[in-house]
XYZ file of N, CA, C and O in Angstrom:
836
model
N 1.824 -148.680 149.040
C 2.618 -149.655 148.295
C 2.870 -149.175 146.865
O 3.974 -149.231 146.363
N 1.832 -148.653 146.193
C 2.006 -148.178 144.824
C 2.950 -146.987 144.767
O 3.740 -146.859 143.862
N 2.861 -146.122 145.765
C 3.749 -144.959 145.781
C 5.194 -145.398 145.937
O 6.093 -144.903 145.268
N 5.425 -146.375 146.794
C 6.792 -146.858 146.985
C 7.323 -147.474 145.710
O 8.474 -147.275 145.333
N 6.473 -148.230 145.004
C 6.924 -148.849 143.767
C 7.245 -147.790 142.710
O 8.220 -147.898 141.984
N 6.445 -146.752 142.615
C 6.698 -145.691 141.642
C 8.015 -144.994 141.931
O 8.762 -144.661 141.027
N 8.274 -144.749 143.209
C 9.530 -144.086 143.552
C 10.709 -144.956 143.180
O 11.730 -144.482 142.692
N 10.547 -146.275 143.404
C 11.629 -147.178 143.054
C 11.870 -147.197 141.555
O 12.995 -147.216 141.096
N 10.791 -147.181 140.805
C 10.919 -147.171 139.349
C 11.610 -145.916 138.868
O 12.448 -145.937 137.980
N 11.274 -144.820 139.495
C 11.882 -143.555 139.093
C 13.380 -143.557 139.359
O 14.171 -143.071 138.580
N 13.762 -144.171 140.493
C 15.184 -144.205 140.827
C 15.963 -145.102 139.862
O 17.145 -144.941 139.651
N 15.216 -146.060 139.230
C 15.895 -146.958 138.320
C 16.090 -146.340 136.929
O 16.579 -146.990 136.025
N 15.615 -145.100 136.727
C 15.938 -144.431 135.483
C 14.745 -144.121 134.604
O 14.921 -143.665 133.481
N 13.483 -144.397 135.052
C 12.325 -144.050 134.234
C 12.258 -142.540 134.067
O 12.337 -141.805 135.044
N 12.104 -142.092 132.864
C 12.097 -140.665 132.593
C 10.876 -139.968 133.149
O 9.797 -140.572 133.290
N 11.020 -138.694 133.440
C 9.905 -137.894 133.972
C 8.753 -137.811 132.974
O 7.580 -137.906 133.337
N 9.081 -137.652 131.671
C 8.034 -137.544 130.656
C 7.242 -138.839 130.534
O 6.032 -138.817 130.297
N 7.920 -140.005 130.686
C 7.205 -141.283 130.629
C 6.168 -141.369 131.739
O 5.037 -141.819 131.524
N 6.564 -140.947 132.937
C 5.639 -140.977 134.067
C 4.488 -140.008 133.822
O 3.316 -140.316 134.063
N 4.829 -138.822 133.305
C 3.800 -137.805 133.065
C 2.784 -138.275 132.027
O 1.575 -138.206 132.238
N 3.254 -138.779 130.894
C 2.352 -139.209 129.835
C 1.553 -140.441 130.234
O 0.404 -140.603 129.821
N 2.130 -141.319 131.029
C 1.391 -142.494 131.461
C 0.204 -142.105 132.336
O -0.841 -142.747 132.303
N 0.349 -141.024 133.096
C -0.760 -140.580 133.937
C -1.912 -140.060 133.092
O -3.084 -140.246 133.421
N -1.596 -139.425 131.949
C -2.644 -138.953 131.047
C -3.309 -140.126 130.331
O -4.509 -140.185 130.177
N -2.503 -141.060 129.874
C -3.026 -142.186 129.114
C -4.034 -142.990 129.915
O -5.081 -143.397 129.414
N -3.774 -143.188 131.173
C -4.658 -143.996 131.998
C -5.995 -143.309 132.240
O -6.965 -143.963 132.594
N -6.052 -141.991 132.046
C -7.280 -141.239 132.316
C -8.031 -140.863 131.046
O -9.053 -140.182 131.128
N -7.530 -141.232 129.860
C -8.208 -140.882 128.623
C -9.595 -141.507 128.578
O -9.775 -142.676 128.929
N -10.585 -140.718 128.120
C -11.960 -141.196 128.024
C -12.455 -141.064 126.593
O -12.057 -140.147 125.883
N -13.326 -141.956 126.164
C -13.936 -141.803 124.829
C -14.720 -140.507 124.766
O -15.310 -140.066 125.759
N -14.765 -139.882 123.566
C -15.449 -138.603 123.412
C -16.925 -138.714 123.752
O -17.544 -137.779 124.244
N -17.524 -139.908 123.527
C -18.940 -140.094 123.802
C -19.230 -139.976 125.295
O -20.339 -139.631 125.710
N -18.217 -140.248 126.136
C -18.397 -140.124 127.581
C -18.157 -138.695 128.051
O -18.604 -138.317 129.136
N -17.431 -137.916 127.268
C -17.129 -136.540 127.655
C -18.241 -135.589 127.223
O -18.635 -134.688 127.958
N -18.771 -135.781 126.018
C -19.806 -134.894 125.499
C -21.077 -135.013 126.335
O -21.494 -136.119 126.658
N -21.708 -133.891 126.665
C -22.922 -133.944 127.492
C -24.194 -134.208 126.695
O -25.289 -134.083 127.222
N -24.072 -134.553 125.408
C -25.240 -134.749 124.554
C -25.347 -136.206 124.110
O -24.355 -136.911 123.985
N -26.578 -136.627 123.845
C -26.820 -138.000 123.399
C -27.211 -138.074 121.936
O -26.712 -138.902 121.191
N -28.121 -137.182 121.503
C -28.602 -137.283 120.137
C -29.346 -136.008 119.750
O -29.631 -135.163 120.602
N -29.653 -135.914 118.455
C -30.490 -134.844 117.933
C -31.716 -135.497 117.309
O -31.592 -136.413 116.495
N -32.895 -135.055 117.689
C -34.120 -135.641 117.147
C -34.356 -135.153 115.725
O -33.744 -134.190 115.261
N -35.291 -135.791 115.037
C -35.602 -135.389 113.665
C -36.214 -133.994 113.618
O -36.163 -133.309 112.596
N -36.802 -133.544 114.752
C -37.361 -132.192 114.818
C -36.295 -131.124 115.013
O -36.582 -129.936 114.892
N -35.066 -131.543 115.337
C -33.987 -130.585 115.560
C -33.773 -130.261 117.025
O -33.114 -129.272 117.345
N -34.302 -131.083 117.933
C -34.096 -130.886 119.365
C -32.854 -131.650 119.811
O -32.618 -132.787 119.384
N -32.088 -131.033 120.700
C -30.883 -131.656 121.244
C -31.237 -132.336 122.569
O -31.852 -131.730 123.442
N -30.854 -133.605 122.717
C -31.137 -134.368 123.936
C -29.826 -134.567 124.684
O -28.841 -135.046 124.114
N -29.809 -134.177 125.981
C -28.579 -134.305 126.765
C -28.552 -135.638 127.513
O -29.450 -136.474 127.376
N -27.522 -135.834 128.312
C -27.340 -137.111 129.000
C -28.388 -137.361 130.075
O -28.579 -138.497 130.512
N -29.067 -136.312 130.515
C -30.149 -136.456 131.488
C -31.498 -136.659 130.791
O -32.546 -136.617 131.443
N -31.450 -136.850 129.464
C -32.659 -137.032 128.651
C -33.566 -135.807 128.670
O -34.783 -135.924 128.474
N -32.985 -134.634 128.923
C -33.722 -133.390 128.812
C -33.402 -132.740 127.471
O -32.388 -133.040 126.845
N -34.265 -131.820 127.046
C -34.239 -131.315 125.681
C -33.777 -129.853 125.620
O -33.989 -129.087 126.561
N -33.137 -129.517 124.500
C -32.754 -128.142 124.203
C -33.134 -127.837 122.757
O -33.098 -128.720 121.897
N -33.493 -126.582 122.503
C -33.786 -126.140 121.140
C -33.023 -124.852 120.878
O -32.987 -123.956 121.724
N -32.407 -124.756 119.697
C -31.650 -123.575 119.293
C -32.458 -122.834 118.235
O -32.798 -123.406 117.198
N -32.745 -121.567 118.506
C -33.484 -120.741 117.556
C -32.591 -119.606 117.083
O -32.036 -118.857 117.895
N -32.438 -119.500 115.773
C -31.560 -118.482 115.207
C -32.280 -117.139 115.163
O -33.446 -117.051 114.772
N -31.564 -116.089 115.559
C -32.073 -114.725 115.515
C -31.634 -114.084 114.205
O -30.481 -114.229 113.790
N -32.537 -113.386 113.545
C -32.189 -112.723 112.289
C -31.075 -111.710 112.510
O -31.118 -110.905 113.434
N -30.058 -111.774 111.671
C -28.924 -110.856 111.790
C -29.364 -109.429 111.483
O -29.999 -109.171 110.465
N -29.009 -108.510 112.379
C -29.379 -107.101 112.224
C -28.153 -106.229 112.459
O -27.400 -106.468 113.407
N -27.960 -105.255 111.613
C -26.828 -104.336 111.755
C -27.208 -103.252 112.763
O -27.767 -102.211 112.418
N -26.895 -103.497 114.029
C -27.269 -102.561 115.086
C -26.482 -101.259 114.994
O -26.977 -100.201 115.402
N -25.260 -101.332 114.476
C -24.401 -100.147 114.429
C -24.996 -99.062 113.531
O -24.935 -97.861 113.841
N -25.582 -99.468 112.412
C -26.098 -98.481 111.464
C -27.542 -98.068 111.750
O -28.106 -97.266 111.021
N -28.149 -98.605 112.805
C -29.541 -98.276 113.122
C -29.647 -96.891 113.731
O -28.729 -96.424 114.426
N -30.779 -96.259 113.490
C -31.015 -94.994 114.173
C -31.445 -95.264 115.612
O -31.769 -96.398 115.996
N -31.459 -94.216 116.404
C -31.694 -94.363 117.842
C -33.062 -94.965 118.138
O -33.221 -95.804 119.041
N -34.063 -94.571 117.382
C -35.425 -95.047 117.608
C -35.555 -96.544 117.347
O -36.135 -97.280 118.162
N -34.994 -97.012 116.220
C -35.083 -98.434 115.892
C -34.290 -99.285 116.878
O -34.708 -100.394 117.244
N -33.151 -98.775 117.326
C -32.337 -99.505 118.285
C -33.076 -99.655 119.614
O -33.086 -100.731 120.219
N -33.720 -98.580 120.065
C -34.498 -98.661 121.302
C -35.651 -99.642 121.179
O -35.999 -100.348 122.137
N -36.250 -99.693 119.991
C -37.375 -100.611 119.775
C -36.916 -102.055 119.910
O -37.602 -102.878 120.536
N -35.742 -102.394 119.365
C -35.224 -103.757 119.472
C -34.890 -104.090 120.923
O -35.177 -105.193 121.412
N -34.313 -103.127 121.631
C -33.983 -103.344 123.046
C -35.252 -103.599 123.847
O -35.315 -104.497 124.703
N -36.298 -102.819 123.587
C -37.563 -103.001 124.291
C -38.210 -104.336 123.952
O -38.790 -104.998 124.826
N -38.102 -104.753 122.688
C -38.665 -106.044 122.298
C -37.967 -107.191 123.019
O -38.622 -108.137 123.479
N -36.637 -107.119 123.119
C -35.894 -108.163 123.815
C -36.226 -108.156 125.309
O -36.391 -109.220 125.924
N -36.342 -106.966 125.881
C -36.698 -106.865 127.301
C -38.075 -107.473 127.550
O -38.276 -108.222 128.527
N -39.026 -107.175 126.677
C -40.379 -107.709 126.834
C -40.387 -109.228 126.705
O -41.078 -109.923 127.462
N -39.613 -109.757 125.752
C -39.539 -111.203 125.573
C -39.023 -111.882 126.835
O -39.580 -112.889 127.294
N -37.978 -111.311 127.421
C -37.386 -111.910 128.628
C -38.318 -111.795 129.827
O -38.255 -112.619 130.747
N -39.195 -110.803 129.837
C -40.149 -110.648 130.934
C -41.329 -111.605 130.799
O -41.789 -112.183 131.789
N -41.808 -111.775 129.575
C -43.023 -112.564 129.356
C -42.713 -114.057 129.299
O -43.467 -114.877 129.833
N -41.608 -114.421 128.640
C -41.226 -115.833 128.584
C -40.482 -116.163 129.875
O -39.327 -115.778 130.061
N -41.143 -116.869 130.779
C -40.616 -117.050 132.137
C -39.763 -118.313 132.271
O -39.140 -118.518 133.322
N -39.729 -119.157 131.239
C -38.915 -120.370 131.317
C -37.441 -120.031 131.103
O -37.116 -118.981 130.536
N -36.525 -120.907 131.546
C -35.094 -120.641 131.352
C -34.740 -120.531 129.872
O -35.277 -121.263 129.030
N -33.862 -119.601 129.554
C -33.333 -119.476 128.204
C -31.907 -118.949 128.274
O -31.473 -118.411 129.287
N -31.193 -119.124 127.175
C -29.810 -118.641 127.087
C -29.633 -117.976 125.738
O -30.146 -118.463 124.727
N -28.933 -116.847 125.718
C -28.616 -116.164 124.463
C -27.159 -116.461 124.127
O -26.258 -116.167 124.913
N -26.959 -117.060 122.980
C -25.632 -117.503 122.549
C -25.194 -116.696 121.340
O -25.960 -116.514 120.400
N -23.978 -116.184 121.376
C -23.422 -115.478 120.218
C -22.169 -116.192 119.750
O -21.366 -116.659 120.564
N -22.002 -116.282 118.443
C -20.816 -116.931 117.899
C -20.611 -116.477 116.462
O -21.547 -116.035 115.786
N -19.366 -116.551 116.036
C -19.055 -116.256 114.644
C -19.447 -117.472 113.817
O -19.002 -118.582 114.069
N -20.283 -117.242 112.839
C -20.889 -118.343 112.092
C -20.876 -117.988 110.609
O -20.892 -116.826 110.246
N -20.850 -119.002 109.780
C -20.818 -118.753 108.342
C -22.080 -118.023 107.894
O -23.174 -118.265 108.406
N -21.923 -117.105 106.954
C -23.055 -116.353 106.428
C -23.949 -117.277 105.616
O -23.491 -117.940 104.690
N -25.228 -117.325 105.966
C -26.148 -118.235 105.292
C -26.798 -117.541 104.098
O -27.385 -116.475 104.232
N -26.695 -118.171 102.934
C -27.298 -117.623 101.715
C -28.162 -118.673 101.026
O -28.256 -118.706 99.802
N -28.798 -119.523 101.815
C -29.587 -120.622 101.244
C -30.706 -120.104 100.353
O -30.922 -120.613 99.235
N -31.430 -119.095 100.821
C -32.551 -118.564 100.037
C -32.064 -117.963 98.719
O -32.677 -118.177 97.666
N -30.974 -117.209 98.784
C -30.442 -116.599 97.565
C -29.961 -117.661 96.579
O -30.177 -117.525 95.366
N -29.312 -118.727 97.104
C -28.852 -119.793 96.214
C -30.027 -120.496 95.548
O -29.990 -120.793 94.347
N -31.082 -120.749 96.316
C -32.274 -121.398 95.755
C -32.890 -120.535 94.657
O -33.306 -121.043 93.603
N -32.941 -119.223 94.905
C -33.526 -118.312 93.909
C -32.732 -118.350 92.600
O -33.318 -118.509 91.513
N -31.416 -118.209 92.695
C -30.614 -118.149 91.476
C -30.542 -119.491 90.767
O -30.460 -119.546 89.530
N -30.606 -120.582 91.499
C -30.670 -121.896 90.854
C -31.969 -122.029 90.050
O -31.981 -122.598 88.958
N -33.063 -121.488 90.609
C -34.329 -121.508 89.894
C -34.280 -120.689 88.618
O -34.801 -121.097 87.570
N -33.636 -119.514 88.695
C -33.512 -118.675 87.498
C -32.653 -119.346 86.439
O -32.940 -119.276 85.242
N -31.571 -119.996 86.872
C -30.694 -120.696 85.922
C -31.468 -121.786 85.185
O -31.374 -121.922 83.956
N -32.243 -122.555 85.939
C -33.039 -123.617 85.309
C -34.056 -123.032 84.325
O -34.299 -123.607 83.249
N -34.637 -121.903 84.692
C -35.616 -121.270 83.808
C -34.965 -120.839 82.491
O -35.490 -121.113 81.400
N -33.820 -120.153 82.574
C -33.157 -119.667 81.371
C -32.674 -120.822 80.501
O -32.701 -120.733 79.261
N -32.227 -121.906 81.123
C -31.786 -123.057 80.349
C -32.949 -123.700 79.603
O -32.791 -124.156 78.465
N -34.104 -123.771 80.258
C -35.273 -124.326 79.579
C -35.673 -123.463 78.377
O -36.049 -123.975 77.321
N -35.596 -122.145 78.553
C -35.955 -121.243 77.455
C -34.983 -121.377 76.284
O -35.386 -121.288 75.119
N -33.715 -121.600 76.597
C -32.711 -121.665 75.539
C -32.858 -122.905 74.653
O -32.393 -122.904 73.509
N -33.457 -123.958 75.185
C -33.636 -125.157 74.363
C -34.936 -125.085 73.564
O -35.237 -125.997 72.771
N -35.693 -124.016 73.777
C -36.935 -123.853 73.017
C -36.630 -123.515 71.565
O -35.720 -122.737 71.261
N -37.400 -124.057 70.660
C -37.176 -123.824 69.228
C -37.883 -122.565 68.728
O -37.695 -122.171 67.575
N -38.683 -121.960 69.556
C -39.482 -120.812 69.120
C -38.813 -119.469 69.418
O -39.418 -118.420 69.215
N -37.586 -119.487 69.939
C -36.911 -118.237 70.282
C -36.320 -117.578 69.043
O -35.730 -118.251 68.185
N -36.446 -116.264 69.006
C -35.774 -115.513 67.949
C -34.294 -115.375 68.298
O -33.872 -115.660 69.424
N -33.514 -114.925 67.334
C -32.082 -114.758 67.581
C -31.823 -113.746 68.685
O -30.983 -113.966 69.564
N -32.554 -112.627 68.653
C -32.370 -111.600 69.691
C -32.773 -112.120 71.070
O -32.093 -111.855 72.070
N -33.884 -112.855 71.117
C -34.352 -113.376 72.399
C -33.387 -114.426 72.945
O -33.145 -114.499 74.150
N -32.808 -115.227 72.046
C -31.827 -116.218 72.492
C -30.590 -115.534 73.066
O -30.061 -115.963 74.101
N -30.128 -114.471 72.412
C -28.985 -113.730 72.944
C -29.310 -113.154 74.316
O -28.470 -113.164 75.227
N -30.534 -112.646 74.436
C -30.939 -112.054 75.723
C -30.971 -113.110 76.829
O -30.488 -112.868 77.945
N -31.510 -114.280 76.539
C -31.583 -115.336 77.543
C -30.184 -115.854 77.918
O -29.938 -116.220 79.067
N -29.269 -115.859 76.967
C -27.902 -116.277 77.278
C -27.226 -115.290 78.225
O -26.485 -115.686 79.133
N -27.496 -114.004 78.008
C -26.956 -112.979 78.909
C -27.547 -113.145 80.310
O -26.829 -113.085 81.313
N -28.868 -113.367 80.386
C -29.521 -113.547 81.675
C -29.010 -114.798 82.396
O -28.837 -114.807 83.614
N -28.757 -115.859 81.624
C -28.209 -117.086 82.213
C -26.831 -116.837 82.798
O -26.518 -117.287 83.904
N -26.001 -116.113 82.079
C -24.654 -115.809 82.571
C -24.709 -114.981 83.850
O -23.973 -115.236 84.812
N -25.603 -113.991 83.881
C -25.746 -113.168 85.079
C -26.207 -114.000 86.270
O -25.716 -113.834 87.395
N -27.164 -114.887 86.028
C -27.674 -115.733 87.110
C -26.577 -116.655 87.643
O -26.452 -116.851 88.861
N -25.772 -117.223 86.740
C -24.682 -118.105 87.167
C -23.624 -117.330 87.942
O -23.069 -117.828 88.931
N -23.346 -116.099 87.526
C -22.398 -115.254 88.254
C -22.912 -114.945 89.658
O -22.151 -114.975 90.635
N -24.210 -114.631 89.761
C -24.797 -114.326 91.066
C -24.804 -115.549 91.973
O -24.581 -115.435 93.193
N -25.055 -116.731 91.398
C -25.015 -117.952 92.201
C -23.614 -118.199 92.736
O -23.438 -118.548 93.911
N -22.602 -118.018 91.893
C -21.222 -118.181 92.353
C -20.898 -117.177 93.454
O -20.203 -117.501 94.429
N -21.429 -115.955 93.320
C -21.137 -114.912 94.297
C -21.733 -115.243 95.663
O -21.043 -115.162 96.678
N -23.007 -115.619 95.707
C -23.640 -115.895 97.006
C -23.093 -117.187 97.611
O -23.015 -117.316 98.842
N -22.690 -118.141 96.758
C -22.062 -119.361 97.273
C -20.709 -119.034 97.895
O -20.355 -119.552 98.964
N -19.948 -118.164 97.238
C -18.647 -117.747 97.784
C -18.825 -117.044 99.124
O -18.044 -117.253 100.059
N -19.839 -116.191 99.241
C -20.091 -115.479 100.494
C -20.320 -116.468 101.628
O -19.774 -116.332 102.726
N -21.146 -117.502 101.387
C -21.434 -118.480 102.439
C -20.204 -119.283 102.809
O -19.993 -119.614 103.970
N -19.376 -119.599 101.824
C -18.201 -120.440 102.082
C -17.037 -119.658 102.671
O -16.185 -120.246 103.345
N -16.981 -118.337 102.426
C -15.778 -117.578 102.759
C -15.954 -116.540 103.858
O -14.979 -116.180 104.521
N -17.161 -116.026 104.061
C -17.364 -114.937 105.002
C -18.135 -115.398 106.230
O -18.957 -116.304 106.152
N -17.839 -114.774 107.344
C -18.513 -115.090 108.600
C -19.184 -113.849 109.145
O -18.812 -112.722 108.822
N -20.176 -114.065 110.006
C -20.865 -112.962 110.655
C -21.156 -113.336 112.102
O -21.199 -114.519 112.447
N -21.343 -112.322 112.932
C -21.701 -112.560 114.320
C -23.176 -112.942 114.362
O -24.038 -112.154 113.991
N -23.445 -114.162 114.788
C -24.795 -114.701 114.782
C -25.250 -114.969 116.212
O -24.453 -115.380 117.058
N -26.537 -114.746 116.460
C -27.100 -114.967 117.789
C -28.137 -116.081 117.739
O -28.894 -116.214 116.774
N -28.151 -116.864 118.807
C -29.131 -117.932 118.965
C -29.777 -117.813 120.342
O -29.116 -117.441 121.316
N -31.058 -118.122 120.406
C -31.746 -118.252 121.688
C -31.930 -119.732 121.956
O -32.488 -120.460 121.130
N -31.441 -120.192 123.102
C -31.545 -121.594 123.476
C -32.606 -121.726 124.561
O -32.539 -121.033 125.582
N -33.603 -122.574 124.328
C -34.618 -122.828 125.355
C -34.603 -124.310 125.706
O -34.033 -125.134 124.978
N -35.263 -124.661 126.803
C -35.112 -125.986 127.394
C -36.460 -126.610 127.716
O -37.459 -125.907 127.906
N -36.477 -127.944 127.788
C -37.668 -128.675 128.172
C -37.289 -130.015 128.755
O -36.263 -130.595 128.395
N -38.121 -130.530 129.666
C -37.809 -131.805 130.314
C -38.132 -132.997 129.423
O -37.631 -134.099 129.645
N -38.974 -132.799 128.417
C -39.309 -133.863 127.477
C -39.691 -133.218 126.146
O -39.738 -131.984 126.032
N -39.960 -134.038 125.150
C -40.221 -133.494 123.818
C -41.505 -132.670 123.781
O -41.560 -131.618 123.137
N -42.555 -133.129 124.481
C -43.810 -132.385 124.476
C -43.630 -131.000 125.079
O -44.115 -129.996 124.536
N -42.911 -130.932 126.212
C -42.659 -129.631 126.840
C -41.774 -128.767 125.965
O -41.974 -127.547 125.873
N -40.813 -129.401 125.270
C -39.926 -128.645 124.390
C -40.708 -128.029 123.243
O -40.491 -126.873 122.881
N -41.610 -128.788 122.652
C -42.426 -128.272 121.562
C -43.286 -127.100 122.025
O -43.447 -126.113 121.295
N -43.818 -127.194 123.240
C -44.629 -126.102 123.792
C -43.798 -124.848 123.997
O -44.211 -123.738 123.641
N -42.598 -125.007 124.532
C -41.734 -123.856 124.791
C -41.285 -123.198 123.488
O -41.186 -121.968 123.416
N -41.005 -124.001 122.470
C -40.612 -123.439 121.176
C -41.764 -122.635 120.578
O -41.572 -121.526 120.068
N -42.981 -123.178 120.636
C -44.147 -122.439 120.127
C -44.339 -121.131 120.885
O -44.628 -120.092 120.292
N -44.151 -121.182 122.206
C -44.352 -119.983 123.033
C -43.342 -118.899 122.681
O -43.708 -117.726 122.502
N -42.076 -119.269 122.584
C -41.054 -118.249 122.364
C -41.132 -117.691 120.947
O -40.862 -116.504 120.723
N -41.539 -118.524 119.975
C -41.730 -118.014 118.614
C -42.945 -117.091 118.569
O -42.945 -116.063 117.885
N -43.989 -117.440 119.295
C -45.176 -116.582 119.334
C -44.861 -115.238 119.974
O -45.339 -114.193 119.531
N -44.012 -115.237 120.985
C -43.708 -113.999 121.709
C -42.648 -113.150 121.022
O -42.687 -111.926 121.113
N -41.683 -113.796 120.350
C -40.592 -113.024 119.762
C -40.263 -113.372 118.338
O -39.302 -112.835 117.771
N -41.046 -114.257 117.746
C -40.738 -114.706 116.397
C -40.803 -113.610 115.363
O -39.966 -113.533 114.456
N -41.778 -112.725 115.484
C -41.942 -111.658 114.500
C -40.844 -110.613 114.637
O -40.256 -110.166 113.655
N -40.563 -110.203 115.869
C -39.572 -109.149 116.091
C -38.156 -109.598 115.730
O -37.354 -108.821 115.226
N -37.838 -110.864 116.012
C -36.468 -111.339 115.812
C -36.359 -112.408 114.738
O -35.294 -112.989 114.556
N -37.445 -112.650 114.018
C -37.459 -113.659 112.942
C -36.852 -114.977 113.420
O -35.955 -115.551 112.771
N -37.320 -115.461 114.556
C -36.771 -116.679 115.149
C -37.085 -117.892 114.280
O -38.215 -118.090 113.837
N -36.061 -118.699 114.041
C -36.215 -119.921 113.264
C -35.513 -121.060 113.981
O -34.351 -120.933 114.389
N -36.226 -122.164 114.143
C -35.636 -123.331 114.784
C -34.522 -123.878 113.905
O -34.714 -124.120 112.712
N -33.352 -124.049 114.479
C -32.198 -124.547 113.733
C -32.418 -126.013 113.393
O -32.807 -126.814 114.249
N -32.176 -126.383 112.137
C -32.371 -127.773 111.749
C -31.181 -128.638 112.186
O -30.186 -128.138 112.716
N -31.322 -129.924 111.949
C -30.331 -130.886 112.449
C -28.922 -130.592 111.938
O -27.964 -130.596 112.706
N -28.805 -130.332 110.631
C -27.485 -130.109 110.036
C -26.807 -128.894 110.648
O -25.625 -128.958 111.027
N -27.525 -127.777 110.749
C -26.931 -126.573 111.313
C -26.647 -126.722 112.798
O -25.679 -126.148 113.311
N -27.476 -127.480 113.511
C -27.228 -127.710 114.931
C -25.941 -128.499 115.124
O -25.168 -128.220 116.058
N -25.691 -129.459 114.263
C -24.426 -130.200 114.345
C -23.239 -129.256 114.153
O -22.217 -129.387 114.845
N -23.349 -128.309 113.220
C -22.271 -127.343 113.003
C -22.063 -126.459 114.227
O -20.928 -126.143 114.606
N -23.170 -126.040 114.852
C -23.072 -125.196 116.050
C -22.367 -125.947 117.166
O -21.465 -125.413 117.830
N -22.757 -127.191 117.400
C -22.137 -127.988 118.460
C -20.657 -128.225 118.177
O -19.833 -128.206 119.089
N -20.338 -128.427 116.895
C -18.929 -128.599 116.532
C -18.140 -127.341 116.876
O -17.044 -127.414 117.437
N -18.705 -126.165 116.533
C -18.011 -124.911 116.813
C -17.878 -124.673 118.311
O -16.842 -124.198 118.793
N -18.909 -124.994 119.061
C -18.877 -124.771 120.501
C -17.803 -125.634 121.178
O -17.227 -125.229 122.184
N -17.547 -126.794 120.623
C -16.580 -127.709 121.231
C -15.232 -127.688 120.532
O -14.325 -128.420 120.928
N -15.098 -126.859 119.486
C -13.820 -126.676 118.783
C -13.678 -125.210 118.431
O -13.752 -124.820 117.251
N -13.509 -124.374 119.437
C -13.572 -122.938 119.268
C -12.482 -122.380 118.360
O -12.638 -121.293 117.804
N -11.393 -123.097 118.182
C -10.297 -122.612 117.352
C -10.346 -123.164 115.930
O -9.405 -122.971 115.149
N -11.438 -123.845 115.593
C -11.555 -124.464 114.278
C -12.556 -123.715 113.444
O -13.641 -123.377 113.907
N -12.207 -123.433 112.201
C -13.127 -122.783 111.277
C -13.926 -123.820 110.527
O -13.411 -124.876 110.166
N -15.219 -123.529 110.267
C -16.065 -124.414 109.472
C -16.663 -123.619 108.330
O -16.718 -122.429 108.349
């Protein structure tokens, strides 16, 4: 009956595009129903719709191209050993990600605060004050530089994703994989803010962040 009615409507002059778009409109779903995730815990674990857990661990960026043969083989062997010893499911994810300079920014902000405190001191000589002003300018320039790098440049970043059926199992798996490969690959659990950025990139591959 519905098919007959649609054919009749079409014969009465309904445009093809109207019919096409109406079929899409009726099937539109809220994004919350499409996304396979429910929430991110305060520990930085991702919870999916089945209430199972995922953890993203960032691998320290290494320039493999410029490595000598011996060091490259050592990294390959370390990764092979990790995959052999850690028997739980894991996934290695690579993506272009903004260059992180959090540590460098924190360092230069600390230096800036130090030089500013010294400059307000009344016990500085003229030469020492000039010197501290130069150091302050250099620190501010370096802070602008590392901030620009994070905002403007990207690098190929790798993450190891591990899984758990509940939070207790997830915590155990994270401890295990960090114990087995944390030193070799400087594994760090991604915090909530960075995990949100990763999920955004994974679901918007053509969008820059």
